[in-house]
Short mmCIF file of C-alpha atoms in Angstrom, two decimals:
data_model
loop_
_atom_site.label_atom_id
_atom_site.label_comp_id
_atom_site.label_asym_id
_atom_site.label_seq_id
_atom_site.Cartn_x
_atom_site.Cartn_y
_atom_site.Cartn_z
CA UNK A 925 0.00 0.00 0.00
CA UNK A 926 1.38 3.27 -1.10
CA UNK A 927 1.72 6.57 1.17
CA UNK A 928 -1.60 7.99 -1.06
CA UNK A 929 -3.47 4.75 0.17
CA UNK A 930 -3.22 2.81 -3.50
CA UNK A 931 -2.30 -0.52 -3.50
CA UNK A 932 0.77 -1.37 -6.12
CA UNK A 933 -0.45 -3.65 -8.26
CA UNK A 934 0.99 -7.62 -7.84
CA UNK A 935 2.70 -7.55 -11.03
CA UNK A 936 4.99 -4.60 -10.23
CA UNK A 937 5.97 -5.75 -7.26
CA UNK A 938 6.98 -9.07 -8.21
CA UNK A 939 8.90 -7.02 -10.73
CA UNK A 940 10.58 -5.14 -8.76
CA UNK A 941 11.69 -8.34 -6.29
CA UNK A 942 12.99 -9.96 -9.76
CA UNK A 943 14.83 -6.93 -10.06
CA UNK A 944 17.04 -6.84 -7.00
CA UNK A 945 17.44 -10.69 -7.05
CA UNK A 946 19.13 -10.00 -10.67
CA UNK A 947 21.04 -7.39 -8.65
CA UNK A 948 22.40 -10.04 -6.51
CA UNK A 949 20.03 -8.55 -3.35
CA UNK A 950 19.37 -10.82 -0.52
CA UNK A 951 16.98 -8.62 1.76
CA UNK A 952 13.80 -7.61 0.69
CA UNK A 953 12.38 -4.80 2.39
CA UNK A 954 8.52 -4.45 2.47
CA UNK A 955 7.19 -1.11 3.42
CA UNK A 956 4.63 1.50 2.79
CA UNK A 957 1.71 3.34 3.89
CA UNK A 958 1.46 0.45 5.40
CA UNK A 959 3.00 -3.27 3.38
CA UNK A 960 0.72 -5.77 5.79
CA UNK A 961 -2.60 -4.09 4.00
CA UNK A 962 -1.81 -4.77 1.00
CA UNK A 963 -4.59 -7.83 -0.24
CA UNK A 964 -1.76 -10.10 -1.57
CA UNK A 965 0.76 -9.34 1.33
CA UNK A 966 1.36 -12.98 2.46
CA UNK A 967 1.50 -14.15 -1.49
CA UNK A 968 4.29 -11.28 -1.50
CA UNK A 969 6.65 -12.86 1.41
CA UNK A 970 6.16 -16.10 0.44
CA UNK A 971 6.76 -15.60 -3.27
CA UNK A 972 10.19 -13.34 -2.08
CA UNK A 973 11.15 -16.57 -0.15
CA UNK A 974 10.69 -18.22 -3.29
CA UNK A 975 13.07 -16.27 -5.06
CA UNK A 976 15.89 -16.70 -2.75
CA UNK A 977 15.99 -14.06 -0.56
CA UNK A 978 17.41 -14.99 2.67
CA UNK A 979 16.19 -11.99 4.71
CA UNK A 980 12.48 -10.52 4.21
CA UNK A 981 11.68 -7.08 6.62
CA UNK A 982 8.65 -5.78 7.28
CA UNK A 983 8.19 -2.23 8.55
CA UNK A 984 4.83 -1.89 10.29
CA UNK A 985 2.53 0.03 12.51
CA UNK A 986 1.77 -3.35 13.74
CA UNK A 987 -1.83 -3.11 13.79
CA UNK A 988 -2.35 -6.43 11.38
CA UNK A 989 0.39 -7.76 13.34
CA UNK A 990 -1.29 -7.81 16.95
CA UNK A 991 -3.28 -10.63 15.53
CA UNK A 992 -1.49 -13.68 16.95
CA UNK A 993 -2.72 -15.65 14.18
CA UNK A 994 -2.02 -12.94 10.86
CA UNK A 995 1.77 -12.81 12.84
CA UNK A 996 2.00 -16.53 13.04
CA UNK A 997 0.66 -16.70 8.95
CA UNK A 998 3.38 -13.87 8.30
CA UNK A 999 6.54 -15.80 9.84
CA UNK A 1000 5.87 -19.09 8.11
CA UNK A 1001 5.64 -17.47 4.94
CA UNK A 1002 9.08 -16.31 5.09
CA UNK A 1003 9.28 -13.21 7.47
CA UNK A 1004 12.31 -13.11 9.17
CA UNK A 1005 12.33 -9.17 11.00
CA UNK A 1006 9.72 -6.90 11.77
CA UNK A 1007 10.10 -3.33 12.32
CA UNK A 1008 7.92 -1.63 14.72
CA UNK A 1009 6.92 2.54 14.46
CA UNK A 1010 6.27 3.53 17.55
CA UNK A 1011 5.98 7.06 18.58
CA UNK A 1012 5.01 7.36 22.52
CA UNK A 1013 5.42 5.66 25.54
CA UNK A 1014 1.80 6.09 26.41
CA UNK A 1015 -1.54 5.24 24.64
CA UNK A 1016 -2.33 8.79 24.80
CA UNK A 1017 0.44 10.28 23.33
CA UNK A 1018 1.14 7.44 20.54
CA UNK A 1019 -2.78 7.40 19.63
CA UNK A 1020 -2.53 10.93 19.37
CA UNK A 1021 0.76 11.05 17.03
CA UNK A 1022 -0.69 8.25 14.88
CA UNK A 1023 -4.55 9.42 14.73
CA UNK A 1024 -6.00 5.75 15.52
CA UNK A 1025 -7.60 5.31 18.59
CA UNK A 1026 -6.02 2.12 20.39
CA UNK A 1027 -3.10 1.91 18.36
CA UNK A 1028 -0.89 1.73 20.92
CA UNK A 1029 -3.00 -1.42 22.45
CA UNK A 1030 -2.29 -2.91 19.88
CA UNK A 1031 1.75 -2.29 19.02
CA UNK A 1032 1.89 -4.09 22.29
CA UNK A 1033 -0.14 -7.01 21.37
CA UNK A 1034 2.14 -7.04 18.41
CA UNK A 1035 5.20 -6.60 20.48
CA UNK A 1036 3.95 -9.49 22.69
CA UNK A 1037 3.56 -12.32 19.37
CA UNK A 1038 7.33 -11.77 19.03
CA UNK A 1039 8.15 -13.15 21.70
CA UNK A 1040 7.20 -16.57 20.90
CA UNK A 1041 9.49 -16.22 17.84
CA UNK A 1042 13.39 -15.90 19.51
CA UNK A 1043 15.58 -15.78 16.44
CA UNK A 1044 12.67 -12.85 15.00
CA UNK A 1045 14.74 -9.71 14.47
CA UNK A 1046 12.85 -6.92 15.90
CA UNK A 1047 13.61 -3.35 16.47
CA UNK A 1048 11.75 -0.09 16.78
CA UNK A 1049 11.27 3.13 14.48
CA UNK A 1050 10.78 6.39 16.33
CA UNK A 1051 9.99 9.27 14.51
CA UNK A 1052 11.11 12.59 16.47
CA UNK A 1053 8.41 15.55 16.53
CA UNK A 1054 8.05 18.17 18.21
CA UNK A 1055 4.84 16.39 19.92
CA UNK A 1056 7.33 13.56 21.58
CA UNK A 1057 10.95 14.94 21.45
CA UNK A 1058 10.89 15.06 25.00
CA UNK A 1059 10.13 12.06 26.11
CA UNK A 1060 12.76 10.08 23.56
CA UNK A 1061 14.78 8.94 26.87
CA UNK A 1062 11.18 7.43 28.38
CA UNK A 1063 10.18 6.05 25.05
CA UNK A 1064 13.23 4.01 24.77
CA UNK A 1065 13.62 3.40 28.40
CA UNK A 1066 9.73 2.41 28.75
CA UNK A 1067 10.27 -0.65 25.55
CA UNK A 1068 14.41 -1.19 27.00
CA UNK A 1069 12.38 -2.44 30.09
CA UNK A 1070 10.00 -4.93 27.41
CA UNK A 1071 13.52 -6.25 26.39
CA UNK A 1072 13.82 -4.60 23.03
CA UNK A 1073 16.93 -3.51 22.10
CA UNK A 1074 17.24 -2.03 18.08
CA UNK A 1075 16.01 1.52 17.81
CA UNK A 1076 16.44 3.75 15.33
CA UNK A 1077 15.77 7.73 15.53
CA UNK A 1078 13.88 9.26 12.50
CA UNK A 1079 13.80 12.92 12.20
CA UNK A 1080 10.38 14.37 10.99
CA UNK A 1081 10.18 15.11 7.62
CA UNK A 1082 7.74 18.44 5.75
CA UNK A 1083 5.90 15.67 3.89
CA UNK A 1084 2.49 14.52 4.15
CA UNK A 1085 0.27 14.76 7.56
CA UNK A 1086 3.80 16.19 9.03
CA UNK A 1087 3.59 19.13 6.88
CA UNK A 1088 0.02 19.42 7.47
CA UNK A 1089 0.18 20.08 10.91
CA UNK A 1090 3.65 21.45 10.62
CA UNK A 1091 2.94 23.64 13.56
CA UNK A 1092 2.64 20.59 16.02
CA UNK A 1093 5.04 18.50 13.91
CA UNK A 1094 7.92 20.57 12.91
CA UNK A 1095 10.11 21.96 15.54
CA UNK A 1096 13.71 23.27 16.35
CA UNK A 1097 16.48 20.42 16.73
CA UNK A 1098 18.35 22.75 18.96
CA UNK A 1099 16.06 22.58 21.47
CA UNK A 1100 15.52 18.73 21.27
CA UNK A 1101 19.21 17.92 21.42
CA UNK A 1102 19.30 17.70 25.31
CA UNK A 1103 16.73 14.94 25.21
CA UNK A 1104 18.42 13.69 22.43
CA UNK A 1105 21.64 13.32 24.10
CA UNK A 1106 20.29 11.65 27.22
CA UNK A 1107 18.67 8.94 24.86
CA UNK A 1108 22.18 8.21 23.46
CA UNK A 1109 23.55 7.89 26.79
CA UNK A 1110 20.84 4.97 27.38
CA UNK A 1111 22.41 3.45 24.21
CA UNK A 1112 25.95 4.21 25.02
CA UNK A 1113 25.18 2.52 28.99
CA UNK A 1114 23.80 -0.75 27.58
CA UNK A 1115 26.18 -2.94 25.47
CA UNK A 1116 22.93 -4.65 24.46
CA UNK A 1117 21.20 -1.60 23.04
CA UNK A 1118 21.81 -0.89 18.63
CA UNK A 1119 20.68 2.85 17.92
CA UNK A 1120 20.89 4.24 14.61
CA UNK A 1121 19.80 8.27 13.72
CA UNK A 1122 17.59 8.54 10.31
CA UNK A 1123 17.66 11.86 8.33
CA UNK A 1124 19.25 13.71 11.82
CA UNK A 1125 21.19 16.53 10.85
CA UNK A 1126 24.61 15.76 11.45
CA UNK A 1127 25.51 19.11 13.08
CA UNK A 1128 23.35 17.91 15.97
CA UNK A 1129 25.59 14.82 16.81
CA UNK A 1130 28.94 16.57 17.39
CA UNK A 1131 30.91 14.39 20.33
CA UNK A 1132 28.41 11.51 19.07
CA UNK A 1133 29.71 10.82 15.37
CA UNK A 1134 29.68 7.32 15.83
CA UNK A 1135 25.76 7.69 15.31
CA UNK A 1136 25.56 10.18 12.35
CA UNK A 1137 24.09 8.18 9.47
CA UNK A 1138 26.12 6.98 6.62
CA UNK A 1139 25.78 9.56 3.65
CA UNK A 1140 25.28 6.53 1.47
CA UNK A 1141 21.89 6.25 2.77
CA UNK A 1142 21.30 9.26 0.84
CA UNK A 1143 21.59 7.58 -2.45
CA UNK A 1144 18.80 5.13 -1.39
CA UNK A 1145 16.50 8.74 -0.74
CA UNK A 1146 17.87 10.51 -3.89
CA UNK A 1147 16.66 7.23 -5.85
CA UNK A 1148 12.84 7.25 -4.55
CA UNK A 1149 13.04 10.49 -6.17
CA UNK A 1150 14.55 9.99 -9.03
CA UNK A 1151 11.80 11.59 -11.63
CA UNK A 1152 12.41 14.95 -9.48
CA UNK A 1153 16.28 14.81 -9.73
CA UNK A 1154 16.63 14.18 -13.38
CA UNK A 1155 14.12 16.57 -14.09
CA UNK A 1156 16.07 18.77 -11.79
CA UNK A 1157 19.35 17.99 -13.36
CA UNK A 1158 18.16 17.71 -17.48
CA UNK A 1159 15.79 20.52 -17.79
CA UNK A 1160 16.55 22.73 -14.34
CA UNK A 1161 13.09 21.94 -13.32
CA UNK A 1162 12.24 23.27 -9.62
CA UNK A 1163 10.99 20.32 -7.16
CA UNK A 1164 7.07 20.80 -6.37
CA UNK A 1165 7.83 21.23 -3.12
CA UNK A 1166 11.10 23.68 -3.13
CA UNK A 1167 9.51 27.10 -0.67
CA UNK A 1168 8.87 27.00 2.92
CA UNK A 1169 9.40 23.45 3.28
CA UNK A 1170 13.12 23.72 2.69
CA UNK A 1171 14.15 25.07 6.20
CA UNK A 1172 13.31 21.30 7.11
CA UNK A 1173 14.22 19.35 4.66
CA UNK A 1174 17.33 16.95 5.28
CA UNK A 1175 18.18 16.99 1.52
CA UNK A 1176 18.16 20.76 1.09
CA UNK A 1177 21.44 20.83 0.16
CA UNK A 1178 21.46 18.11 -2.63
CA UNK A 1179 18.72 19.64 -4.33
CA UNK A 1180 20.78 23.09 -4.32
CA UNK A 1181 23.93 21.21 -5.80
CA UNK A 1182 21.92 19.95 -8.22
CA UNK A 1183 19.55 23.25 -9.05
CA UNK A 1184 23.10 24.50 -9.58
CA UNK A 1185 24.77 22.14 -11.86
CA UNK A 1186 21.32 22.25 -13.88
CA UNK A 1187 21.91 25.86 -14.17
CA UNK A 1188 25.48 25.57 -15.77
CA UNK A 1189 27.37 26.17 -13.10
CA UNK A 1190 30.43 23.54 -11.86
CA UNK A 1191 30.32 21.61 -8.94
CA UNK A 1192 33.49 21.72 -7.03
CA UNK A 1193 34.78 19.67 -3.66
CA UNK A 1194 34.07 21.98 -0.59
CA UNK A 1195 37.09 22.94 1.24
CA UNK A 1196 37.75 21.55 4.25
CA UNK A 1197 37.69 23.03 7.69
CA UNK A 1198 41.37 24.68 8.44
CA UNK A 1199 40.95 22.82 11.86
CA UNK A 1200 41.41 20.03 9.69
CA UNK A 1201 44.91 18.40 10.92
CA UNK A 1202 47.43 17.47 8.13
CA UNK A 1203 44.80 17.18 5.19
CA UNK A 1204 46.27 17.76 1.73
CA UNK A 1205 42.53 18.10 -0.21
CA UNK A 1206 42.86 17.48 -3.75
CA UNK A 1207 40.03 19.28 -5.37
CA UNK A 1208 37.56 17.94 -8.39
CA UNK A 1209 34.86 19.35 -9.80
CA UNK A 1210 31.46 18.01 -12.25
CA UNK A 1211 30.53 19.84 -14.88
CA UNK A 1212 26.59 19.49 -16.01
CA UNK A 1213 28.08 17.61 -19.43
CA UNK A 1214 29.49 14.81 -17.14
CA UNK A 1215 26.16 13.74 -15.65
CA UNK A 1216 24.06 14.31 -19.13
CA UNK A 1217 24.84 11.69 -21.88
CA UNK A 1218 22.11 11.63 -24.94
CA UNK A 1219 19.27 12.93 -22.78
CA UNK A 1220 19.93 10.09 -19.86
CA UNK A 1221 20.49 11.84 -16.72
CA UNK A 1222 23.80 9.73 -14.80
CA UNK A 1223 21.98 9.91 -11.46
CA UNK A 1224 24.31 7.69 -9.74
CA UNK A 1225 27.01 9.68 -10.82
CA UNK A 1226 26.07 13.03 -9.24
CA UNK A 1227 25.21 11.07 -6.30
CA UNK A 1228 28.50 9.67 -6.01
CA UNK A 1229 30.56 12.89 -6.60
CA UNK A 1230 28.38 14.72 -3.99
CA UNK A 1231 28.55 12.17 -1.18
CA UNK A 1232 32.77 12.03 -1.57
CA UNK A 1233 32.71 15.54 -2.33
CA UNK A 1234 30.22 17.95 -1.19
#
């Protein structure tokens, strides 16, 4: 099910799992909206077990999941980690960050089921807003206590519902880095505890760099929006959403680059910091020719110059 509410059709998305087998992939990844509404979701795992790969995630507001017997169904067809989003630490405040009444009842039903499944990767999505910032150390405190131990911190992004209500929603990471600092001192206490960041500025982790996100994650955002970067990059086209939204946006910068290089101007590497000890920089540069062959738009190119370079 997409983020609009339509379902992708069965035949694309058995396209798309030939596709990364023929890419030598061995985790599928089935997400949304929401993947477990989908009609033919069970048909999906099993027919991705089929295909050979070894590792089949599901990332889920576990609502389909708190029935035992749907979660039981779900593991024999070939699950083999579930992903949780969970926003609160109460009823009130997840049910309230979600919109569904009961939600959070039912996360912890969900929560529950995996227990009876030991080798059943599970970890926890938290997306930080400016309704829950400050409660990140008793969110992951309150589900450390359950015995789950893989979070991972998503900043909010202007999209969708979150842009919406961007005056509950959006708010001013300064301000949330003390909580956010406490919650990596829960991770940094407990050898058992994994924490990753998602979309987190990386300004806001200095004296934690060990949990700024790899910039090669940006490649795998850059290609969901593909159509909007090559249409940036071939024909200088603005993004829809380029305006207000920016001053949020974790990809600001990459769509500047690229608004830039569309406009003829060169790309070069950004010079390092002077408090940079002993770093002789050699300096490159793209030029909008580079990236453009015969109307085809080298995506991964650009992407790969501006990760190792900008």
């Amino acid at each position: 099910e997409c983020q609009d509410g339509l379902v992708v059709p069965m035949v694309e998305i058995i396209r798309d799992l030939k596709g990364g087998i023929a890419q030598n992939a061995s985790r599928a990844v089935l997400s949304g909206g929401e993947a477990t509404l989908h009609p033919d979701f069970l048909t999906i795992v099993a027919r991705a077990k089929k295909m050979g790969y070894s590792e089949i995630q599901v990332i889920t507001n576990g609502q389909k999941f708190s029935d035992a017997r749907f979660f039981d169904a779900a593991l024999a067809a070939g699950v083999s980690e579930v992903t949780f989003s969970v926003h609160g630490h109460t009823a009130s405040l997840h049910d309230k960050l979600v919109g569904a009444k009961g939600a959070f009842v039912n996360v912890l039903r969900a929560l529950k089921n995996t227990k009876k499944y030991p080798n059943l990767i599970v970890s926890l999505d938290i997306c930080i807003n400016k309704e829950n910032y400050r409660y990140l150390p008793d969110i992951v405190k309150t589900f450390l206590k359950m015995g789950f131990f893989e979070f991972d911190l998503l900043a909010v992004v202007p999209f969708g519902r979150a842009w919406d209500e961007r005056k509950k929603m959006l708010f001013d990471f300064g301000k949330a880095m003390p909580y956010l600092r406490r919650t990596l001192v829960l991770a940094k206490k407990d050898p058992r505890v994994h924490l990753w960041t998602n979309r987190l500025p990386a300004q806001y982790l200095e004296g934690n760099e060990a949990y700024i996100q790899s910039p090669d994650k940006l490649a795998d955002e850059i290609r969901g929006r593909r159509e909007m970067f090559e249409n940036i990059l071939a024909n200088s086209t603005a993004p829809y959403c380029k305006g207000l939204r920016c001053a949020y946006c974790f990809i600001r910068a990459l769509c500047e680059d690229a608004s830039a290089l569309a406009s003829g101007s060169v790309l070069s590497t950004h010079p390092l910091p002077k408090c940079f000890p002993g770093t002789e920089q050699e300096r490159v540069s793209l030029q909008k020719e580079e990236i453009i062959k015969k109307e085809e738009v080298r995506l991964e190119k650009f992407l790969d110059f501006w990760i190792e370079n900008r």
